[in-house]
């Protein structure tokens, strides 16, 4: 199993600013995933972060808005840039292990 | 493409059973089931793979019909702790999960 530490757990940010979310895994993993969960909604995949290559973004998400870093096999960051109230969501990182996927505890972001 | 989950919500009394369904329009490689309680991250319940392999918690059971591209999660003899929102996540061999809209389960004493 994998243990994922995600921080910050929550933040309140001013519109127009940026927030970087960190995700640390206790073992080496090939792929890490970033999801967004808007209030009362399901989880939507933002991008896949692979070590040594650029992240792969899903439709509707762009690198300028959600830049991702993956410097090694245990760590990744997601930045939410130039925030607006519509970015208020829970952001979760996830890793895929054989026969199971694990989520971090999430970052609850409120943009005011 | 987002899988379709049903029902949207279900209310149970302790000890009652329920079934949550998840269907996909594309051929599936695996189906994951998660439960999320308010304010918490999703918690893994079960994975079912094409070919019949599966892994999950002892008290949770599920089925996977590859031909129909459907999966069902069975909540048996429900307990108060079963309350939460259940999500199915479908995967088509690329390790990325697409989640259904969720089923809210409320178990009452």
Tab-separated table of C-alpha atoms in Angstrom:
chain	number	residue	atom	x	y	z
A	1	UNK	CA	0.000	0.000	0.000
A	2	UNK	CA	1.023	3.625	-0.395
A	3	UNK	CA	0.725	6.475	2.063
A	4	UNK	CA	0.220	9.897	0.530
A	5	UNK	CA	0.816	13.148	2.353
A	6	UNK	CA	-0.802	16.154	0.770
A	7	UNK	CA	-0.506	19.725	1.911
A	8	UNK	CA	-1.870	22.182	2.602
A	9	UNK	CA	-5.052	20.498	3.786
A	10	UNK	CA	-6.981	23.694	3.226
A	11	UNK	CA	-6.434	27.278	2.259
A	12	UNK	CA	-8.356	30.448	1.592
A	13	UNK	CA	-6.830	32.510	-1.199
A	14	UNK	CA	-7.452	35.847	-2.843
A	15	UNK	CA	-8.514	35.862	-6.463
A	16	UNK	CA	-5.667	36.440	-8.871
A	17	UNK	CA	-3.118	34.663	-6.705
A	18	UNK	CA	-1.617	31.177	-7.070
A	19	UNK	CA	-1.433	28.203	-4.736
A	20	UNK	CA	0.933	25.259	-4.947
A	21	UNK	CA	-0.222	21.928	-3.560
A	22	UNK	CA	2.320	19.299	-2.635
A	23	UNK	CA	1.929	15.547	-2.744
A	24	UNK	CA	4.483	13.211	-1.154
A	25	UNK	CA	4.307	9.416	-1.453
A	26	UNK	CA	6.120	7.005	0.835
A	27	UNK	CA	7.224	4.790	-2.042
A	28	UNK	CA	8.346	5.248	-5.612
A	29	UNK	CA	5.518	5.325	-8.105
A	30	UNK	CA	5.535	5.703	-11.854
A	31	UNK	CA	2.407	7.749	-12.292
A	32	UNK	CA	0.718	10.294	-10.087
A	33	UNK	CA	-2.656	11.800	-10.833
A	34	UNK	CA	-4.288	15.082	-9.890
A	35	UNK	CA	-8.062	15.295	-9.509
A	36	UNK	CA	-10.468	18.111	-8.805
A	37	UNK	CA	-13.724	17.683	-6.914
A	38	UNK	CA	-16.019	20.671	-7.092
A	39	UNK	CA	-18.568	21.090	-4.290
A	40	UNK	CA	-21.087	18.261	-4.341
A	41	UNK	CA	-19.630	16.832	-7.534
A	42	UNK	CA	-17.656	13.817	-8.618
A	43	UNK	CA	-13.924	13.653	-9.156
A	44	UNK	CA	-12.496	14.914	-12.423
A	45	UNK	CA	-9.013	14.070	-13.607
A	46	UNK	CA	-6.888	17.141	-14.238
A	47	UNK	CA	-3.655	15.559	-15.404
A	48	UNK	CA	-1.252	12.673	-15.145
A	49	UNK	CA	2.214	13.487	-13.809
A	50	UNK	CA	5.048	11.286	-14.996
A	51	UNK	CA	8.567	11.630	-13.729
A	52	UNK	CA	10.928	12.879	-16.394
A	53	UNK	CA	8.303	14.077	-18.820
A	54	UNK	CA	5.691	16.772	-19.081
A	55	UNK	CA	2.345	16.168	-17.487
A	56	UNK	CA	-0.510	14.995	-19.668
A	57	UNK	CA	-3.618	17.175	-19.294
A	58	UNK	CA	-7.212	16.154	-19.763
A	59	UNK	CA	-9.631	18.048	-21.924
A	60	UNK	CA	-10.575	21.337	-20.329
A	61	UNK	CA	-7.377	21.700	-18.310
A	62	UNK	CA	-4.286	23.554	-19.505
A	63	UNK	CA	-0.726	23.798	-18.307
A	64	UNK	CA	-0.809	27.578	-17.910
A	65	UNK	CA	-3.625	27.300	-15.395
A	66	UNK	CA	-2.499	24.089	-13.647
A	67	UNK	CA	1.277	23.706	-13.969
A	68	UNK	CA	2.532	20.440	-12.543
A	69	UNK	CA	5.991	19.386	-11.468
A	70	UNK	CA	7.260	15.847	-10.928
A	71	UNK	CA	10.913	16.109	-9.902
A	72	UNK	CA	11.226	12.515	-8.683
A	73	UNK	CA	9.304	9.288	-8.208
A	74	UNK	CA	7.859	10.223	-4.804
A	75	UNK	CA	6.816	13.853	-5.168
A	76	UNK	CA	4.628	16.095	-7.274
A	77	UNK	CA	3.162	19.567	-7.085
A	78	UNK	CA	0.085	21.121	-8.653
A	79	UNK	CA	-0.204	24.882	-8.905
A	80	UNK	CA	-3.548	26.559	-9.338
A	81	UNK	CA	-2.702	29.846	-11.066
A	82	UNK	CA	-4.498	33.161	-11.294
A	83	UNK	CA	-7.306	31.840	-9.157
A	84	UNK	CA	-10.950	32.789	-9.417
A	85	UNK	CA	-13.884	31.735	-7.200
A	86	UNK	CA	-14.678	29.015	-9.758
A	87	UNK	CA	-11.457	27.277	-8.719
A	88	UNK	CA	-12.861	26.655	-5.251
A	89	UNK	CA	-12.722	22.877	-5.004
A	90	UNK	CA	-11.018	19.977	-3.353
A	91	UNK	CA	-7.852	18.964	-5.135
A	92	UNK	CA	-6.598	15.417	-4.652
A	93	UNK	CA	-3.508	13.584	-5.725
A	94	UNK	CA	-3.604	9.878	-6.351
A	95	UNK	CA	-1.258	7.038	-7.157
A	96	UNK	CA	-2.035	3.770	-8.830
A	97	UNK	CA	-0.617	0.628	-7.294
A	98	UNK	CA	-1.286	-2.923	-8.437
A	99	UNK	CA	-4.931	-3.653	-7.687
A	100	UNK	CA	-5.566	-0.433	-5.777
A	101	UNK	CA	-5.485	3.323	-6.083
A	102	UNK	CA	-4.710	5.629	-3.194
A	103	UNK	CA	-5.723	9.221	-2.597
A	104	UNK	CA	-4.182	11.929	-0.541
A	105	UNK	CA	-6.413	13.618	2.006
A	106	UNK	CA	-7.095	16.458	-0.376
A	107	UNK	CA	-6.637	20.203	-0.346
A	108	UNK	CA	-9.797	22.201	0.219
A	109	UNK	CA	-9.326	25.471	-1.637
A	110	UNK	CA	-11.589	28.469	-1.228
A	111	UNK	CA	-11.020	31.473	-3.451
A	112	UNK	CA	-12.482	34.759	-2.285
B	1	UNK	CA	-16.342	9.421	-20.771
B	2	UNK	CA	-18.055	9.401	-17.401
B	3	UNK	CA	-19.680	6.112	-16.322
B	4	UNK	CA	-23.340	6.205	-15.340
B	5	UNK	CA	-24.187	5.405	-11.743
B	6	UNK	CA	-27.568	4.509	-10.314
B	7	UNK	CA	-29.402	5.154	-8.165
B	8	UNK	CA	-28.475	8.720	-7.341
B	9	UNK	CA	-29.392	8.226	-3.709
B	10	UNK	CA	-30.655	5.510	-1.415
B	11	UNK	CA	-31.906	5.507	2.154
B	12	UNK	CA	-31.642	2.335	4.194
B	13	UNK	CA	-32.380	1.134	7.672
B	14	UNK	CA	-29.656	-0.757	9.448
B	15	UNK	CA	-29.556	-4.344	8.290
B	16	UNK	CA	-31.114	-3.682	4.888
B	17	UNK	CA	-29.422	-4.383	1.579
B	18	UNK	CA	-28.770	-2.176	-1.425
B	19	UNK	CA	-27.212	-2.413	-4.874
B	20	UNK	CA	-25.370	0.369	-6.668
B	21	UNK	CA	-24.837	0.063	-10.396
B	22	UNK	CA	-22.189	1.478	-12.694
B	23	UNK	CA	-22.237	1.222	-16.462
B	24	UNK	CA	-19.871	2.312	-19.191
B	25	UNK	CA	-20.294	2.921	-22.886
B	26	UNK	CA	-16.725	1.743	-23.526
B	27	UNK	CA	-15.085	-1.621	-22.948
B	28	UNK	CA	-13.635	-1.645	-19.463
B	29	UNK	CA	-10.300	-2.848	-18.170
B	30	UNK	CA	-11.161	-2.394	-14.524
B	31	UNK	CA	-13.733	-0.902	-12.208
B	32	UNK	CA	-12.889	0.686	-8.864
B	33	UNK	CA	-15.317	1.422	-6.054
B	34	UNK	CA	-14.769	4.124	-3.431
B	35	UNK	CA	-16.692	5.524	-0.514
B	36	UNK	CA	-16.319	9.134	0.516
B	37	UNK	CA	-17.586	10.617	3.741
B	38	UNK	CA	-18.211	14.315	3.996
B	39	UNK	CA	-15.010	16.318	4.196
B	40	UNK	CA	-12.783	13.298	3.674
B	41	UNK	CA	-10.872	11.777	0.783
B	42	UNK	CA	-12.304	8.790	-1.085
B	43	UNK	CA	-11.480	5.433	0.470
B	44	UNK	CA	-10.811	2.412	-1.695
B	45	UNK	CA	-13.355	-0.402	-1.381
B	46	UNK	CA	-12.812	-2.739	-4.272
B	47	UNK	CA	-11.288	-3.213	-7.680
B	48	UNK	CA	-12.544	-5.637	-10.297
B	49	UNK	CA	-10.427	-6.404	-13.303
B	50	UNK	CA	-11.247	-7.703	-16.707
B	51	UNK	CA	-10.673	-11.418	-16.546
B	52	UNK	CA	-12.148	-11.898	-13.117
B	53	UNK	CA	-9.463	-10.817	-10.674
B	54	UNK	CA	-10.649	-8.672	-7.831
B	55	UNK	CA	-9.467	-7.269	-4.552
B	56	UNK	CA	-11.440	-5.607	-1.840
B	57	UNK	CA	-12.572	-5.429	1.723
B	58	UNK	CA	-14.118	-8.560	3.180
B	59	UNK	CA	-17.498	-7.058	3.941
B	60	UNK	CA	-17.960	-5.508	0.512
B	61	UNK	CA	-18.902	-7.480	-2.568
B	62	UNK	CA	-19.219	-6.493	-6.173
B	63	UNK	CA	-19.652	-7.971	-9.595
B	64	UNK	CA	-18.287	-7.078	-13.008
B	65	UNK	CA	-20.082	-8.021	-16.194
B	66	UNK	CA	-17.516	-7.503	-18.938
B	67	UNK	CA	-19.940	-8.115	-21.777
B	68	UNK	CA	-22.393	-5.522	-20.531
B	69	UNK	CA	-19.633	-3.207	-19.303
B	70	UNK	CA	-21.368	-2.965	-15.974
B	71	UNK	CA	-20.445	-3.350	-12.356
B	72	UNK	CA	-22.600	-3.570	-9.264
B	73	UNK	CA	-21.659	-2.951	-5.640
B	74	UNK	CA	-23.628	-4.873	-3.024
B	75	UNK	CA	-24.182	-3.404	0.422
B	76	UNK	CA	-25.354	-6.275	2.583
B	77	UNK	CA	-26.732	-6.000	6.105
B	78	UNK	CA	-25.946	-2.310	6.092
B	79	UNK	CA	-24.462	-0.572	9.092
B	80	UNK	CA	-24.498	3.077	10.079
B	81	UNK	CA	-20.859	3.297	8.990
B	82	UNK	CA	-21.873	2.510	5.411
B	83	UNK	CA	-23.296	5.998	5.007
B	84	UNK	CA	-21.466	8.150	2.506
B	85	UNK	CA	-21.178	8.774	-1.193
B	86	UNK	CA	-20.105	5.845	-3.327
B	87	UNK	CA	-18.237	6.408	-6.546
B	88	UNK	CA	-17.340	3.968	-9.247
B	89	UNK	CA	-14.223	4.686	-11.245
B	90	UNK	CA	-13.734	3.094	-14.619
B	91	UNK	CA	-10.407	2.506	-16.285
B	92	UNK	CA	-9.686	1.527	-19.863
B	93	UNK	CA	-6.141	0.267	-19.601
B	94	UNK	CA	-4.384	3.612	-19.253
B	95	UNK	CA	-4.427	3.798	-15.430
B	96	UNK	CA	-6.627	6.914	-15.492
B	97	UNK	CA	-9.927	6.757	-13.668
B	98	UNK	CA	-13.151	8.316	-14.848
B	99	UNK	CA	-15.629	8.635	-11.981
B	100	UNK	CA	-19.380	8.359	-11.945
B	101	UNK	CA	-21.539	11.068	-10.431
B	102	UNK	CA	-21.838	9.188	-7.161
B	103	UNK	CA	-24.557	7.502	-5.109
B	104	UNK	CA	-25.398	8.956	-1.730
B	105	UNK	CA	-26.185	6.247	0.794
B	106	UNK	CA	-27.843	7.099	4.082
B	107	UNK	CA	-28.220	4.366	6.660
B	108	UNK	CA	-30.569	5.098	9.532
B	109	UNK	CA	-30.900	3.334	12.843
